[in-house]
Amino acid sequence: MDCLFCKIIAGEIPSTKVYEDELCLAFRDIAPQAPVHILVIPKQHLASANEINAQNSTVIAHIFACIPQIAEKEGLSSYRIVSNCGTDAGQTVHHLHFHILGGKVLNTEMA
Ligand code: 5GP
Ligand code: ZN
């Protein structure tokens, strides 16, 4: 499958990894929008949050259990978790990912 993030998982495209286990990978965004900008992705290819269902949600719960550990390691006490779902919402890479943004006082505008 021609998916950028699947290629990052496979190691075919380099990334700066900050966390990895059997279910998920976290790496630094190539174009950070905050001092800390990390992407957390499931190793299983899901196109977006719109594909989360009762069968695959275990990995989503796992990702959300990993995020506080990643944030702590990055020294973040406040941070934002964002998942753009669909092109009109700003999704440009169609492999589910959660942005972790922090390290500054974030803009409160959401849309
Ligand atoms: P989206 O716009 O889909 O919510 O987020 C995609 C994110 O992936 C963007 O923040 C973009 O900077 C990041 N990105 C795109 N290509 C690469 C890449 O090759 N490596 C890394 N580390 N991040 C990427
Ligand atoms: Zn993928």
Coordinates of N, CA and C and ligand atoms in Angstrom, one line a residue:
M1 N 0.8 -1.2 0.0 CA 0.0 0.0 0.0 C 0.9 1.2 0.0
D2 N 0.5 2.2 -0.8 CA 1.3 3.4 -0.9 C 0.9 4.4 0.2
C3 N 1.4 4.1 1.4 CA 1.0 5.0 2.5 C 2.3 5.5 3.2
L4 N 2.5 6.8 3.3 CA 3.7 7.4 3.9 C 4.0 6.8 5.3
F5 N 2.9 6.8 6.1 CA 3.2 6.4 7.5 C 3.4 4.9 7.6
C6 N 2.8 4.0 6.7 CA 3.2 2.6 6.7 C 4.6 2.5 6.3
K7 N 5.1 3.3 5.4 CA 6.6 3.3 5.1 C 7.4 3.7 6.2
I8 N 7.0 4.7 7.0 CA 7.8 5.1 8.2 C 7.8 3.9 9.2
I9 N 6.7 3.2 9.4 CA 6.6 2.1 10.3 C 7.6 1.0 9.8
A10 N 7.6 0.8 8.5 CA 8.5 -0.3 7.9 C 10.0 0.2 7.9
G11 N 10.2 1.4 8.2 CA 11.6 1.9 8.2 C 12.1 2.3 6.8
E12 N 11.2 2.3 5.8 CA 11.5 2.7 4.4 C 11.7 4.2 4.3
I13 N 11.1 4.9 5.2 CA 11.3 6.4 5.2 C 11.8 6.7 6.7
P14 N 12.9 7.4 6.8 CA 13.4 7.7 8.2 C 12.5 8.6 9.0
S15 N 12.5 8.4 10.3 CA 11.8 9.3 11.2 C 12.5 9.4 12.5
T16 N 12.2 10.4 13.3 CA 12.8 10.6 14.6 C 11.8 10.0 15.6
K17 N 12.1 8.7 16.0 CA 11.2 8.0 16.8 C 11.3 8.4 18.3
V18 N 10.2 8.6 19.0 CA 10.3 8.9 20.4 C 9.7 7.7 21.2
Y19 N 8.9 6.9 20.6 CA 8.3 5.7 21.3 C 7.9 4.7 20.3
E20 N 8.1 3.4 20.7 CA 7.6 2.4 19.8 C 7.3 1.1 20.6
D21 N 6.2 0.5 20.3 CA 6.0 -0.9 20.8 C 5.3 -1.7 19.7
E22 N 4.7 -2.8 20.1 CA 4.2 -3.7 19.0 C 2.9 -3.1 18.3
L23 N 2.3 -2.2 19.0 CA 1.0 -1.7 18.4 C 1.1 -0.3 17.8
C24 N 2.0 0.5 18.3 CA 2.1 1.9 17.9 C 3.5 2.4 17.8
L25 N 3.6 3.6 17.1 CA 4.8 4.3 16.9 C 4.6 5.8 17.1
A26 N 5.5 6.4 17.8 CA 5.4 7.9 17.9 C 6.7 8.5 17.4
F27 N 6.6 9.5 16.6 CA 7.8 10.1 16.0 C 7.5 11.6 15.9
R28 N 8.6 12.4 15.7 CA 8.5 13.8 15.6 C 7.9 14.3 14.2
D29 N 7.0 15.2 14.3 CA 6.5 15.8 13.0 C 7.6 16.5 12.2
I30 N 7.6 16.3 10.9 CA 8.7 16.9 10.1 C 8.5 18.4 10.0
A31 N 7.3 18.9 10.3 CA 7.1 20.4 10.2 C 6.4 20.8 11.5
P32 N 7.2 20.9 12.6 CA 6.5 21.1 13.9 C 5.8 22.4 14.0
Q33 N 4.6 22.4 14.6 CA 3.8 23.6 14.8 C 3.8 24.0 16.2
A34 N 4.6 23.4 17.0 CA 4.9 23.7 18.4 C 6.2 23.2 18.8
P35 N 6.8 23.7 19.9 CA 8.1 23.2 20.3 C 8.2 21.6 20.4
V36 N 7.1 21.1 20.9 CA 6.9 19.6 20.9 C 5.8 19.3 19.9
H37 N 6.0 18.5 18.9 CA 5.0 18.1 18.0 C 5.3 16.7 17.5
I38 N 4.5 15.8 18.1 CA 4.8 14.3 17.9 C 3.5 13.7 17.3
L39 N 3.7 12.8 16.4 CA 2.6 12.0 15.8 C 2.6 10.6 16.4
V40 N 1.5 10.2 16.8 CA 1.3 8.8 17.3 C 0.4 8.0 16.4
I41 N 0.9 6.9 15.9 CA 0.1 6.2 14.9 C 0.0 4.7 15.3
P42 N -1.1 4.1 14.9 CA -1.2 2.6 15.1 C -0.4 2.0 14.0
K43 N 0.2 0.8 14.3 CA 1.0 0.1 13.3 C 0.0 -0.5 12.2
Q44 N -1.2 -0.8 12.7 CA -2.3 -1.3 11.8 C -2.7 -0.1 11.0
H45 N -2.8 -0.3 9.6 CA -3.3 0.9 8.8 C -4.8 1.1 9.0
L46 N -5.1 2.2 9.5 CA -6.5 2.7 9.5 C -6.4 4.1 8.8
A47 N -7.3 4.4 8.0 CA -7.2 5.6 7.2 C -7.4 6.9 8.0
S48 N -8.3 6.8 9.0 CA -8.6 7.9 9.9 C -9.4 7.4 11.1
A49 N -9.7 8.4 12.0 CA -10.5 8.1 13.1 C -11.9 7.6 12.7
N50 N -12.3 7.9 11.5 CA -13.6 7.4 11.0 C -13.6 5.9 10.8
E51 N -12.5 5.3 10.9 CA -12.4 3.8 10.7 C -12.3 3.1 12.1
I52 N -12.4 3.8 13.2 CA -12.3 3.2 14.5 C -13.7 2.5 14.7
N53 N -13.6 1.2 15.2 CA -14.8 0.5 15.5 C -14.5 -0.5 16.7
A54 N -15.5 -1.2 17.1 CA -15.4 -2.1 18.2 C -14.3 -3.1 18.1
Q55 N -14.0 -3.5 16.8 CA -13.1 -4.6 16.6 C -11.6 -4.1 16.7
N56 N -11.4 -2.8 16.3 CA -10.0 -2.3 16.3 C -9.7 -1.3 17.4
S57 N -10.7 -1.0 18.3 CA -10.5 0.1 19.3 C -9.5 -0.2 20.4
T58 N -9.1 -1.5 20.5 CA -8.1 -1.8 21.5 C -6.8 -1.1 21.3
V59 N -6.5 -0.9 20.0 CA -5.2 -0.2 19.7 C -5.3 1.3 20.0
I60 N -6.5 1.8 19.8 CA -6.8 3.2 20.1 C -6.6 3.4 21.6
A61 N -7.3 2.5 22.4 CA -7.1 2.7 23.9 C -5.7 2.6 24.3
H62 N -4.9 1.7 23.6 CA -3.5 1.5 23.9 C -2.7 2.8 23.6
I63 N -3.0 3.4 22.5 CA -2.4 4.7 22.1 C -2.6 5.7 23.2
F64 N -3.9 5.8 23.6 CA -4.2 6.8 24.6 C -3.6 6.5 26.0
A65 N -3.3 5.2 26.2 CA -2.5 4.9 27.4 C -1.0 5.2 27.3
C66 N -0.5 5.2 26.1 CA 0.9 5.6 25.8 C 1.1 7.1 25.9
I67 N 0.1 7.9 25.4 CA 0.3 9.3 25.3 C 0.8 10.0 26.6
P68 N 0.2 9.7 27.7 CA 0.7 10.4 29.0 C 2.2 10.0 29.2
Q69 N 2.6 8.8 28.9 CA 4.0 8.5 29.1 C 4.9 9.3 28.2
I70 N 4.5 9.4 26.9 CA 5.2 10.2 25.9 C 5.3 11.6 26.4
A71 N 4.2 12.2 26.8 CA 4.1 13.6 27.3 C 5.0 13.8 28.5
E72 N 5.0 12.9 29.4 CA 5.9 13.0 30.6 C 7.4 13.0 30.2
K73 N 7.7 12.1 29.3 CA 9.1 12.0 28.8 C 9.5 13.3 28.1
E74 N 8.6 14.0 27.5 CA 8.9 15.2 26.8 C 8.8 16.4 27.7
G75 N 8.4 16.2 29.0 CA 8.3 17.3 29.9 C 7.1 18.1 29.8
L76 N 6.0 17.5 29.2 CA 4.8 18.3 29.0 C 3.8 18.0 30.1
S77 N 3.3 19.1 30.7 CA 2.2 19.0 31.7 C 0.9 19.4 31.0
S78 N 1.0 20.3 30.0 CA -0.2 20.7 29.2 C 0.1 20.3 27.8
Y79 N -0.8 19.8 27.1 CA -0.6 19.5 25.7 C -2.0 19.3 25.0
R80 N -2.0 19.3 23.7 CA -3.2 19.1 23.0 C -3.1 17.8 22.1
I81 N -4.1 17.1 22.1 CA -4.2 15.9 21.2 C -5.1 16.2 20.1
V82 N -4.7 16.1 18.8 CA -5.5 16.4 17.7 C -5.5 15.3 16.7
S83 N -6.6 15.0 16.1 CA -6.7 14.0 15.0 C -7.6 14.6 13.9
N84 N -7.0 15.1 12.8 CA -7.8 15.6 11.7 C -8.4 14.4 11.0
C85 N -9.6 14.4 10.8 CA -10.4 13.2 10.2 C -11.0 13.6 8.9
G86 N -10.4 13.4 7.8 CA -10.9 13.7 6.5 C -10.3 15.0 6.0
T87 N -10.3 15.0 4.6 CA -9.6 16.1 3.9 C -10.0 17.5 4.3
D88 N -11.3 17.7 4.4 CA -11.9 19.0 4.8 C -11.5 19.4 6.2
A89 N -11.2 18.4 7.1 CA -10.7 18.7 8.4 C -9.2 18.9 8.5
G90 N -8.5 18.9 7.3 CA -7.1 19.1 7.3 C -6.2 17.9 7.3
Q91 N -6.9 16.7 7.2 CA -6.1 15.5 7.1 C -5.3 15.4 5.8
T92 N -4.0 15.3 5.8 CA -3.2 15.2 4.6 C -2.6 13.8 4.4
V93 N -2.4 13.1 5.5 CA -1.8 11.8 5.5 C -2.9 10.8 5.9
H94 N -3.3 9.9 5.0 CA -4.5 9.1 5.3 C -4.1 7.8 6.0
H95 N -3.4 7.9 7.1 CA -3.1 6.8 8.0 C -3.4 7.5 9.4
L96 N -4.3 6.9 10.1 CA -4.7 7.5 11.4 C -3.5 8.0 12.2
H97 N -3.6 9.2 12.7 CA -2.5 9.7 13.6 C -3.1 10.7 14.6
F98 N -2.5 10.7 15.7 CA -2.8 11.7 16.8 C -1.6 12.6 16.9
H99 N -1.9 13.9 16.7 CA -0.8 14.9 17.0 C -0.8 15.2 18.5
I100 N 0.4 15.2 19.0 CA 0.6 15.7 20.4 C 1.4 17.1 20.2
L101 N 0.7 18.1 20.7 CA 1.3 19.5 20.6 C 1.5 20.1 21.9
G102 N 2.7 20.7 22.2 CA 2.9 21.3 23.4 C 4.2 22.0 23.5
G103 N 4.5 22.5 24.7 CA 5.8 23.2 24.9 C 5.7 24.7 24.7
K104 N 4.4 25.1 24.5 CA 4.1 26.6 24.5 C 2.7 26.8 24.9
V105 N 2.3 28.0 25.1 CA 0.8 28.3 25.3 C 0.2 28.2 24.0
L106 N -0.7 27.2 23.8 CA -1.3 27.0 22.5 C -2.5 27.9 22.2
N107 N -2.6 28.2 20.9 CA -3.8 29.0 20.4 C -5.0 28.2 20.8
T108 N -6.0 28.9 21.3 CA -7.2 28.3 21.8 C -8.3 28.1 20.6
E109 N -8.0 28.7 19.5 CA -8.9 28.5 18.4 C -8.9 27.1 17.9
M110 N -10.1 26.5 17.7 CA -10.1 25.1 17.3 C -10.6 24.9 15.9
A111 N -11.2 25.9 15.3 CA -11.7 25.7 13.9 C -11.8 27.0 13.2
Ligands
5GP1 P1 -2.5 15.9 9.0 O1 -2.4 17.1 8.2 O2 -2.8 14.7 8.1 O3 -3.3 16.0 10.2 O4 -1.0 15.6 9.6 C1 0.0 15.1 8.8 C2 1.3 15.5 9.5 O5 2.3 14.7 9.0 C3 1.7 16.9 9.2 O6 1.8 17.6 10.4 C4 3.0 16.8 8.5 O7 3.9 17.8 8.8 C5 3.5 15.4 8.9 N1 4.3 14.8 7.9 C6 4.1 14.7 6.6 N2 5.1 14.0 6.0 C7 6.0 13.6 7.0 C8 7.2 12.8 7.0 O8 7.7 12.4 6.0 N3 7.7 12.7 8.2 C9 7.2 13.2 9.4 N4 7.9 12.9 10.5 N5 6.1 13.9 9.4 C10 5.5 14.1 8.2
ZN2 ZN -0.7 3.4 6.4

